[in-house]
Short mmCIF file of C-alpha atoms in Angstrom, two decimals:
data_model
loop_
_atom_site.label_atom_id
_atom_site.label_comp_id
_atom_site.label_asym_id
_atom_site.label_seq_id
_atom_site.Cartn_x
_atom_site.Cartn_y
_atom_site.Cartn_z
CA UNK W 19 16.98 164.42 -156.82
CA UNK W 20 16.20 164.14 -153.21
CA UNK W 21 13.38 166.63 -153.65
CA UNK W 22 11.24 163.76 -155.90
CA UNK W 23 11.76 161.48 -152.61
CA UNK W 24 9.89 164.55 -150.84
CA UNK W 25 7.22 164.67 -153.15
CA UNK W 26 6.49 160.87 -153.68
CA UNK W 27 6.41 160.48 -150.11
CA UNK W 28 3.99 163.72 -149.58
CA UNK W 29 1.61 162.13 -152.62
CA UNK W 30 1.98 159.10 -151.02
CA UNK W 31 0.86 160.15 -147.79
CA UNK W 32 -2.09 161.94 -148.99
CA UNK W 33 -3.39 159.25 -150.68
CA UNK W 34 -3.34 157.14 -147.42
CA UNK W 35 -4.98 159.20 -145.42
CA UNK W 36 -7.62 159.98 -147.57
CA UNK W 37 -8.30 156.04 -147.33
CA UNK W 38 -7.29 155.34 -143.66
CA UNK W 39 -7.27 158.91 -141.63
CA UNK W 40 -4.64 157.67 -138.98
CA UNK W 41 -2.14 159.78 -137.54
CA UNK W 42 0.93 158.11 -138.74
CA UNK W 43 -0.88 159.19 -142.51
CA UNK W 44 -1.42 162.79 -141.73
CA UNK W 45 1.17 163.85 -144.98
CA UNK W 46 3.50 166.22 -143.47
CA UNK W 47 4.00 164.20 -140.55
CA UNK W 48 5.04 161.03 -142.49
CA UNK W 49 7.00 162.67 -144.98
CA UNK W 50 8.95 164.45 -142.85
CA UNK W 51 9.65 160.94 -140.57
CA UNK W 52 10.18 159.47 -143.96
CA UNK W 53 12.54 161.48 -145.18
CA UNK W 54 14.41 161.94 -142.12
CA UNK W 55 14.66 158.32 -142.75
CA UNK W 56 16.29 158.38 -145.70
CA UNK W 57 18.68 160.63 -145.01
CA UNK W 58 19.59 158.34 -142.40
CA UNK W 59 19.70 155.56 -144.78
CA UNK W 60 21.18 157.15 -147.44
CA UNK W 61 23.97 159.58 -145.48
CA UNK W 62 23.32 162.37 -147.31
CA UNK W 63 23.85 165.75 -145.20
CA UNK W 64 20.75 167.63 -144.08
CA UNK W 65 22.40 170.72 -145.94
CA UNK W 66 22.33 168.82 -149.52
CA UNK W 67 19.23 167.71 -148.99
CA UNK W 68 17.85 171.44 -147.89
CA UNK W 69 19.47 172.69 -151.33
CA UNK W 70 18.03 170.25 -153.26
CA UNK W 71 14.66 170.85 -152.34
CA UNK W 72 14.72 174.49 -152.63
CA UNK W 73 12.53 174.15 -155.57
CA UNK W 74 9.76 172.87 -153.32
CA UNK W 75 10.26 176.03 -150.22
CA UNK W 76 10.71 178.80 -152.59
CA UNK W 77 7.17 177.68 -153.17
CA UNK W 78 6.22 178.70 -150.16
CA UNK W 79 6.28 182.13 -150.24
CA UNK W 80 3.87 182.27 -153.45
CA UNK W 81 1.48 180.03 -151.54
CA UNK W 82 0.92 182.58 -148.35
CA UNK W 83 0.47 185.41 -151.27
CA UNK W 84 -2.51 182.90 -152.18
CA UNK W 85 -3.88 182.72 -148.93
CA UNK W 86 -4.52 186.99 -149.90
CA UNK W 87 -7.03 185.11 -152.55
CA UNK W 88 -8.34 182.89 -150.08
CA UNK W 89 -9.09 186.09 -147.84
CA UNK W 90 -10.78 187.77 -150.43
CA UNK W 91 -12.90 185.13 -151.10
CA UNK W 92 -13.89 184.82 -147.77
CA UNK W 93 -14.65 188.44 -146.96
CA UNK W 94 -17.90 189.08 -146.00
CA UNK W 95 -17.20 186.02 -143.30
CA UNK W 96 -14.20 188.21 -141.86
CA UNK W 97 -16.11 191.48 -142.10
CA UNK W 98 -18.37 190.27 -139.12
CA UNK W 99 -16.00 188.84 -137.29
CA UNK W 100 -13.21 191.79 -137.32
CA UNK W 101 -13.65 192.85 -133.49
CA UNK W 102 -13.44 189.20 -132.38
CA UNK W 103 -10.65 188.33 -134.37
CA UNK W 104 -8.31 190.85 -133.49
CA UNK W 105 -9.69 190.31 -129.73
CA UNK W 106 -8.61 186.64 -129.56
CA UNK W 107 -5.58 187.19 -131.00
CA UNK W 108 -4.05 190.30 -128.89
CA UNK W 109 -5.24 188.13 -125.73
CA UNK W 110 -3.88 184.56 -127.47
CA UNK W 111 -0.49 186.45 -128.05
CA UNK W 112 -0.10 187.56 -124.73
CA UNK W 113 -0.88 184.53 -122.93
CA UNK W 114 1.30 182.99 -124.99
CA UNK W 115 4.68 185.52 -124.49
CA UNK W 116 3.12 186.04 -120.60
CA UNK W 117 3.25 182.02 -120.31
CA UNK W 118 6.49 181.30 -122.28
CA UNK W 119 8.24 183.66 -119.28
CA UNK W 120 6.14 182.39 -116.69
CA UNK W 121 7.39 178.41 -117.15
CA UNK W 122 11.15 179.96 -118.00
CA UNK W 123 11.73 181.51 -114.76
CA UNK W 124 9.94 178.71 -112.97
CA UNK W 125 11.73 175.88 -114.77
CA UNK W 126 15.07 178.37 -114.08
CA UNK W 127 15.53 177.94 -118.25
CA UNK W 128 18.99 179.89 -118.96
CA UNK W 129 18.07 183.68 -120.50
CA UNK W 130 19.64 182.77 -124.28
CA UNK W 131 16.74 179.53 -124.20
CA UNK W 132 13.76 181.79 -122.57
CA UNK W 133 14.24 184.73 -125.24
CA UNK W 134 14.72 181.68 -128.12
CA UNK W 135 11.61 180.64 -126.91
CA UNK W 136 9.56 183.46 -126.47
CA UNK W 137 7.88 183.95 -129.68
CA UNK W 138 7.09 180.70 -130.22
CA UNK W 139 3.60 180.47 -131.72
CA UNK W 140 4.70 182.78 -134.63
CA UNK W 141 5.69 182.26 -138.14
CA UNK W 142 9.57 181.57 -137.95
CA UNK W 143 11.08 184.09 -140.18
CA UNK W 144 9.10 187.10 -137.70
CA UNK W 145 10.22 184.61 -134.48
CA UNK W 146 13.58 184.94 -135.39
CA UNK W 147 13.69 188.78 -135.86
CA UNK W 148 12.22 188.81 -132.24
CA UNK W 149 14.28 186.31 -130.09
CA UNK W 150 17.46 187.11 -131.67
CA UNK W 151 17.46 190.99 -130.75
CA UNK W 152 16.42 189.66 -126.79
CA UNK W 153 19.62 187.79 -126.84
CA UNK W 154 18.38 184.11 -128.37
CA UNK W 155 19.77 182.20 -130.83
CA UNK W 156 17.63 181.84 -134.37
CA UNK W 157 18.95 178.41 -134.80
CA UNK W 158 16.48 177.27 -131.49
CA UNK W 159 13.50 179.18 -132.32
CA UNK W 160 13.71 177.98 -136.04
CA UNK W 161 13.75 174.49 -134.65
CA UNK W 162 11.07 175.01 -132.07
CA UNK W 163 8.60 177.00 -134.19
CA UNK W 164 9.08 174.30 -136.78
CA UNK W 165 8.59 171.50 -134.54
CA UNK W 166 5.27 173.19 -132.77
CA UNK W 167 3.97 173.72 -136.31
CA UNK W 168 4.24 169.99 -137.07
CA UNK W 169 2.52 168.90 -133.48
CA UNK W 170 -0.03 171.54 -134.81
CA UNK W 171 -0.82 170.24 -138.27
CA UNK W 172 -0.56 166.80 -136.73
CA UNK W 173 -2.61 166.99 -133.78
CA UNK W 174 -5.32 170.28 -134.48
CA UNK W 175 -8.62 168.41 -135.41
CA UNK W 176 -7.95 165.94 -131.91
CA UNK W 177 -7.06 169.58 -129.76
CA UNK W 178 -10.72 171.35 -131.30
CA UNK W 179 -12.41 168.46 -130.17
CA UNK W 180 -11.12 168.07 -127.08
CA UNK W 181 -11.79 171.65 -126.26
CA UNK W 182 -15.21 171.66 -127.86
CA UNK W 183 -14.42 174.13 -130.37
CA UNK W 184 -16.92 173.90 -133.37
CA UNK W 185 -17.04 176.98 -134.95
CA UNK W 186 -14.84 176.89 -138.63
CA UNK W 187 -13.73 180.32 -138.14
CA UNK W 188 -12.63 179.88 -134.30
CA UNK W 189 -11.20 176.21 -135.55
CA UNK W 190 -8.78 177.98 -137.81
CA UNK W 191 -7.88 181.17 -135.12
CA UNK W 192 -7.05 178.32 -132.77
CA UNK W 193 -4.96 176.63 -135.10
CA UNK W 194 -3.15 179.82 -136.93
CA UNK W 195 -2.02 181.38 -133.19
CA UNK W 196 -0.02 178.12 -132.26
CA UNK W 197 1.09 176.60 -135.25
CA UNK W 198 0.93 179.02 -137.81
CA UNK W 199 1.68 178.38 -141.68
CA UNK W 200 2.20 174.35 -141.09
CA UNK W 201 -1.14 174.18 -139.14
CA UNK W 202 -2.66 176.97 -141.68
CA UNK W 203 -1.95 174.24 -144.83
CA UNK W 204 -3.63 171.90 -142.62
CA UNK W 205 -6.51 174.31 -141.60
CA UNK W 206 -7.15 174.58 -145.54
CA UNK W 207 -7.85 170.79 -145.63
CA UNK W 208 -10.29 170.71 -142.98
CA UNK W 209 -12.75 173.98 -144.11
CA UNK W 210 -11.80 177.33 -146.23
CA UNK W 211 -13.19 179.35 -143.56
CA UNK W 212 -11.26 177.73 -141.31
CA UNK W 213 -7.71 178.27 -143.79
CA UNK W 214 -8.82 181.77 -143.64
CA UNK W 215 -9.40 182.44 -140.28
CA UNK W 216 -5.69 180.56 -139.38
CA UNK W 217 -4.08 182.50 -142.15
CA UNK W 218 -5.46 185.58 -140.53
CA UNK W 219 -4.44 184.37 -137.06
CA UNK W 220 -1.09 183.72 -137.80
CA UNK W 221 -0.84 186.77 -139.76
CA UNK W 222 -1.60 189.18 -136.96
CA UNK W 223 -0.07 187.44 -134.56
CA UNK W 224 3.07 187.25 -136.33
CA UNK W 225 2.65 191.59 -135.88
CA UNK W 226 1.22 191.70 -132.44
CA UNK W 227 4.05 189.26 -130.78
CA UNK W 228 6.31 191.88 -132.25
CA UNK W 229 5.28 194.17 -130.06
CA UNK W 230 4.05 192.07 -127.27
CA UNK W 231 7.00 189.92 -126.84
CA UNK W 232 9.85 192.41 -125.95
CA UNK W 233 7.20 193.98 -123.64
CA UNK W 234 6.84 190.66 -121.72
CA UNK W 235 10.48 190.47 -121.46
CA UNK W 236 11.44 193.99 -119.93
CA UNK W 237 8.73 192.91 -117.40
CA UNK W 238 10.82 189.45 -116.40
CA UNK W 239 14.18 189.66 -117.24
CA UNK W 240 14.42 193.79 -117.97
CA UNK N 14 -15.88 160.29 -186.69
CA UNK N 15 -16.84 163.61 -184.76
CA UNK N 16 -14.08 162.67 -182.07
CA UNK N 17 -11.31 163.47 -184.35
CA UNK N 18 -12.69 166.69 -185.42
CA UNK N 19 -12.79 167.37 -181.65
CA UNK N 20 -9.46 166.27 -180.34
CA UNK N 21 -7.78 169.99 -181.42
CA UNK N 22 -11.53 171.22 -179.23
CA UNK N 23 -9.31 169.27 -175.97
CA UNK N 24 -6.35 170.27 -177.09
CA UNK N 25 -7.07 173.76 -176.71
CA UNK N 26 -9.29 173.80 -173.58
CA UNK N 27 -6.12 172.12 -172.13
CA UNK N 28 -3.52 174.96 -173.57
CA UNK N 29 -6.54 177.49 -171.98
CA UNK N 30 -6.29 176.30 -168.60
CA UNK N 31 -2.24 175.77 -169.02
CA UNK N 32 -2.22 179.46 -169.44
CA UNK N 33 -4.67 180.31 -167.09
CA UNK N 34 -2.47 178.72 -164.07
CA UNK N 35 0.90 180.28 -165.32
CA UNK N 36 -0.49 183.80 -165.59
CA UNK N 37 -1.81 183.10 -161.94
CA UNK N 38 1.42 181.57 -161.09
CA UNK N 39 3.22 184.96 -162.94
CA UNK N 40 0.93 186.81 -160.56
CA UNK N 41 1.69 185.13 -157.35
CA UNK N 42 5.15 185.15 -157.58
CA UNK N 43 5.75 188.36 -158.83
CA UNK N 44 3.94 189.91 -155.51
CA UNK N 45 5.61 187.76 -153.55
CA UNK N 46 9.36 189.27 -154.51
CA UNK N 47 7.38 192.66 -154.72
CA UNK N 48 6.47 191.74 -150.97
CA UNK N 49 9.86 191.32 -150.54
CA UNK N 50 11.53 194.00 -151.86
CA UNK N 51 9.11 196.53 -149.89
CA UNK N 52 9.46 194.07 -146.53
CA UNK N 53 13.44 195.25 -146.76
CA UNK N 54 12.31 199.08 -146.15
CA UNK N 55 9.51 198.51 -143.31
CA UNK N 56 10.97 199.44 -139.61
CA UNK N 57 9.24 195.94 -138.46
CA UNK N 58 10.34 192.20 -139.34
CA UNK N 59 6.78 191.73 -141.72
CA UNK N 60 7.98 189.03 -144.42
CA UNK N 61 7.74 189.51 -147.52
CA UNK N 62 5.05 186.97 -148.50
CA UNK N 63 3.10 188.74 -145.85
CA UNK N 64 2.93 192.40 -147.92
CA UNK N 65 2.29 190.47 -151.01
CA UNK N 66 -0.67 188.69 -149.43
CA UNK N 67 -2.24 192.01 -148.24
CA UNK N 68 -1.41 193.43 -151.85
CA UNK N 69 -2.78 190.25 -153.41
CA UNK N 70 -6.47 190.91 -151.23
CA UNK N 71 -6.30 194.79 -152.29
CA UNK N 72 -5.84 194.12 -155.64
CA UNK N 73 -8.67 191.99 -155.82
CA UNK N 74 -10.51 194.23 -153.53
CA UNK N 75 -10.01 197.06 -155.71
CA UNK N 76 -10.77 194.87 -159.03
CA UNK N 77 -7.64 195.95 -160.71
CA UNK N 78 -7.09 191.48 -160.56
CA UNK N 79 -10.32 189.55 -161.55
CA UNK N 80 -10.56 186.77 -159.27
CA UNK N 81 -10.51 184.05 -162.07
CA UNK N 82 -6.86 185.00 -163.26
CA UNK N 83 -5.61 183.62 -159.42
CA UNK N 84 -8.35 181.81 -158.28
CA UNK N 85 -7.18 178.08 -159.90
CA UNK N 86 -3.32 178.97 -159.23
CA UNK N 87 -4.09 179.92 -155.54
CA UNK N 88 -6.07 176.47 -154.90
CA UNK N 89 -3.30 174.41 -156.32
CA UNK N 90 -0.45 176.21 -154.27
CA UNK N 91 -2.64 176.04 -151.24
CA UNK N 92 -3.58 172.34 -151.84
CA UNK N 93 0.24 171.42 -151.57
CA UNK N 94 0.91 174.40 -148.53
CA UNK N 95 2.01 172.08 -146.82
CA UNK N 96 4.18 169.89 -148.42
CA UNK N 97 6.39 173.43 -149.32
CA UNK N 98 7.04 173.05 -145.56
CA UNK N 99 8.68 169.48 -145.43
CA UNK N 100 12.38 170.45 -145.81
CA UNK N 101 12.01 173.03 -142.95
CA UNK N 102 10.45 169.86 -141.09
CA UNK N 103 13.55 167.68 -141.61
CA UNK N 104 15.33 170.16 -140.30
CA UNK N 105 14.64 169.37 -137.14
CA UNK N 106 17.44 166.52 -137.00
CA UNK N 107 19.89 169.71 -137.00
CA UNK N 108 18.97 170.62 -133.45
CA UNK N 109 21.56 172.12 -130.69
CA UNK N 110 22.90 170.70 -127.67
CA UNK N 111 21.02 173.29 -125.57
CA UNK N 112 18.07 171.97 -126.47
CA UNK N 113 19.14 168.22 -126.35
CA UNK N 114 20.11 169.35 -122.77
CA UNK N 115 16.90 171.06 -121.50
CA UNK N 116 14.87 168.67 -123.89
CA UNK N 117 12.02 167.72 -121.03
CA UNK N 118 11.81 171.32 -119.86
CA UNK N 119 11.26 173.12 -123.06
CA UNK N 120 8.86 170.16 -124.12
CA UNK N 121 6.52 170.89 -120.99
CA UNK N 122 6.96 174.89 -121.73
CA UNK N 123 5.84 174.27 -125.12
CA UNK N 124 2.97 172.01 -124.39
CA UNK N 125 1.83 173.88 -121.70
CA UNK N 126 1.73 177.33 -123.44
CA UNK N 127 0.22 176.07 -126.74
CA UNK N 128 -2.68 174.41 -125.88
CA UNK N 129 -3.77 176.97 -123.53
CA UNK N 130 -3.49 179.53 -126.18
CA UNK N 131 -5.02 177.10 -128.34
CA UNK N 132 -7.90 176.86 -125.94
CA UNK N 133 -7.81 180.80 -125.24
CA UNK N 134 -8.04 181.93 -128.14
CA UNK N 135 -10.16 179.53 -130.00
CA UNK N 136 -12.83 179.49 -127.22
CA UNK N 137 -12.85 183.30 -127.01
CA UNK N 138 -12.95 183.99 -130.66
CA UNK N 139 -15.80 181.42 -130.70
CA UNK N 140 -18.18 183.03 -127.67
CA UNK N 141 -17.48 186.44 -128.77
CA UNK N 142 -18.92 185.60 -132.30
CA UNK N 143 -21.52 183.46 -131.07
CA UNK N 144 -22.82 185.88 -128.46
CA UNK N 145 -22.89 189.02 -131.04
CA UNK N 146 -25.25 186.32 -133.06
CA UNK N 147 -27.66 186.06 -130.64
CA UNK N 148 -27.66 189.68 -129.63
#
């Protein structure tokens, strides 16, 4: 039953910030406050709730086959911008493992948090397969990945303007390398070139961190 | 008078698009546990709804899928992307005492490191394309 309280509030939400665009309206955002909420209010376990709503995730899966749709739709615009895409990415993905140890070994972070860490920007079922080989624990990447994906879909349109990004297809590699299929769903809302280009970004990422990451960490902590 | 005669007209368009979204939805899901069953066999950690997007674009690529069997299922999955990902987002309440205990730490790691690879990437991907324009 808990799974109509998702929906309402997502509906909900969507129809409020297509009146008032505030932040408090962006949908996942206040759904997920909302029904954190209500589990609170309610008492119902996080791991009744989770099985309740399995109709809604198993959705998910089906949905990033449709972003395959979305990419063929948009294939001349990825044509001309192969060499650049996969560019920005291999650079974006090692920044982002090369920065991750960086900040760990400064901020003396114990070894189990820095390899939980490490693949951060990636889609969480491929960050999981990484960190938990390098010794971190699936439970904190899960939680981290998650939680970076939310700041992503959340706060995305305020970081491209901040940063002067105005190009839909570099809007939606920004968004896809940090906060992958939770920024992607909101990359669709903003431009489908831009849903395509952070589909694609998180996509390739998700294979070049795979690679990239366990490299980084032989360097540091090998 | 004529409406009556044309209520079975609405009745049908509505059954047409009805079975228009399930055999995308048929589609969708079937590559996606296709996707998944190969993912179990690959050396790397792909996931499954990975492959079945890549065999999803080849198929259409290759025209063995007309676009219009997927194309109105696709938008309406996509349209709601995001709301697929709210249980995963309440899971957040379920976090570990490590992090509770290096809370401030990881939170200026993770800041830190995104939007710089935000920046990175999105500014490179953007000069890159926009000088191979003018050249």
């Amino acid at each position: 039953m808990s799974s109509l309280v998702t929906i309402c509030l997502f509906l909900l939400a969507r129809l409020l910030h297509s009146r008032k665009p505030y932040l408090i309206f962006v949908p996942v955002f206040f759904s997920v406050l909302g029904c954190i909420l209500f589990l609170k209010g309610t008492g119902m376990n996080f791991t009744q709730y989770f099985e309740e709503n399995k109709v809604l995730t198993s959705l998910l899966g089906p949905a990033v086959v449709a972003l395959g749709v979305l990419m063929y739709k948009q294939m001349d615009a990825i044509k001309s911008r192969l060499g650049p895409l996969l560019i920005a990415i291999a650079c974006g993905s090692l920044a982002s493992v090369f920065l991750v140890a960086v900040l760990a070994v400064v901020l003396k972070l114990p070894s189990e948090l820095a390899a939980s860490l490490l693949p951060l920007g990636i889609t969480t079922p491929i960050a999981i397969e990484v960190s938990e080989p390098l010794g971190g624990d699936p439970a904190i990447t899960s939680v981290v990945v998650i939680g970076i994906g939310l700041l992503g879909n959340m706060f995305s349109p305020i970081w491209l303007r901040w940063f002067r990004i105005t190009d839909v297809g570099a809007s939606g590699v920004a968004i896809g390398m940090v906060s992958h299929g939770i920024g992607t769903a909101r990359a669709i809302q903003l431009h489908e070139m831009t849903g395509v280009f952070s589909g694609l970004a998180m996509c390739i990422n998700g294979v070049v961190t795979v690679f990239t990451a366990p490299l980084m960490w032989s360097l540091f902590y090998g | 008078m004529w409406q009556i005669f044309s209520m079975p007209d609405r009745l049908m368009r509505i059954l047409y698009n009805l079975g228009r979204l399930v055999r995308g939805f048929v589609i969708l899901v079937g590559l996606y546990l296709f996707g998944e069953w190969i993912a179990k066999y690959l050396p790397i950690p792909v996931p499954g709804a990975v492959i079945g997007m890549v065999i999803m674009f080849l198929l259409l690529r290759l025209r063995v899928v007309p676009l219009h069997w997927v194309d109105n299922a696709s938008v309406l999955l996509l349209t709601f992307m995001g709301m697929f990902y709210i249980p995963y987002g309440v899971g957040i309440v379920e976090s570990g005492t490590l992090i509770e205990k290096w809370g401030l730490e990881i939170l200026g790691l993770v800041l830190l490191t995104i939007l710089s690879v935000f920046f990175v990437s999105g500014k490179l991907f953007q000069n890159l394309v926009h000088k191979k324009n003018i050249s």
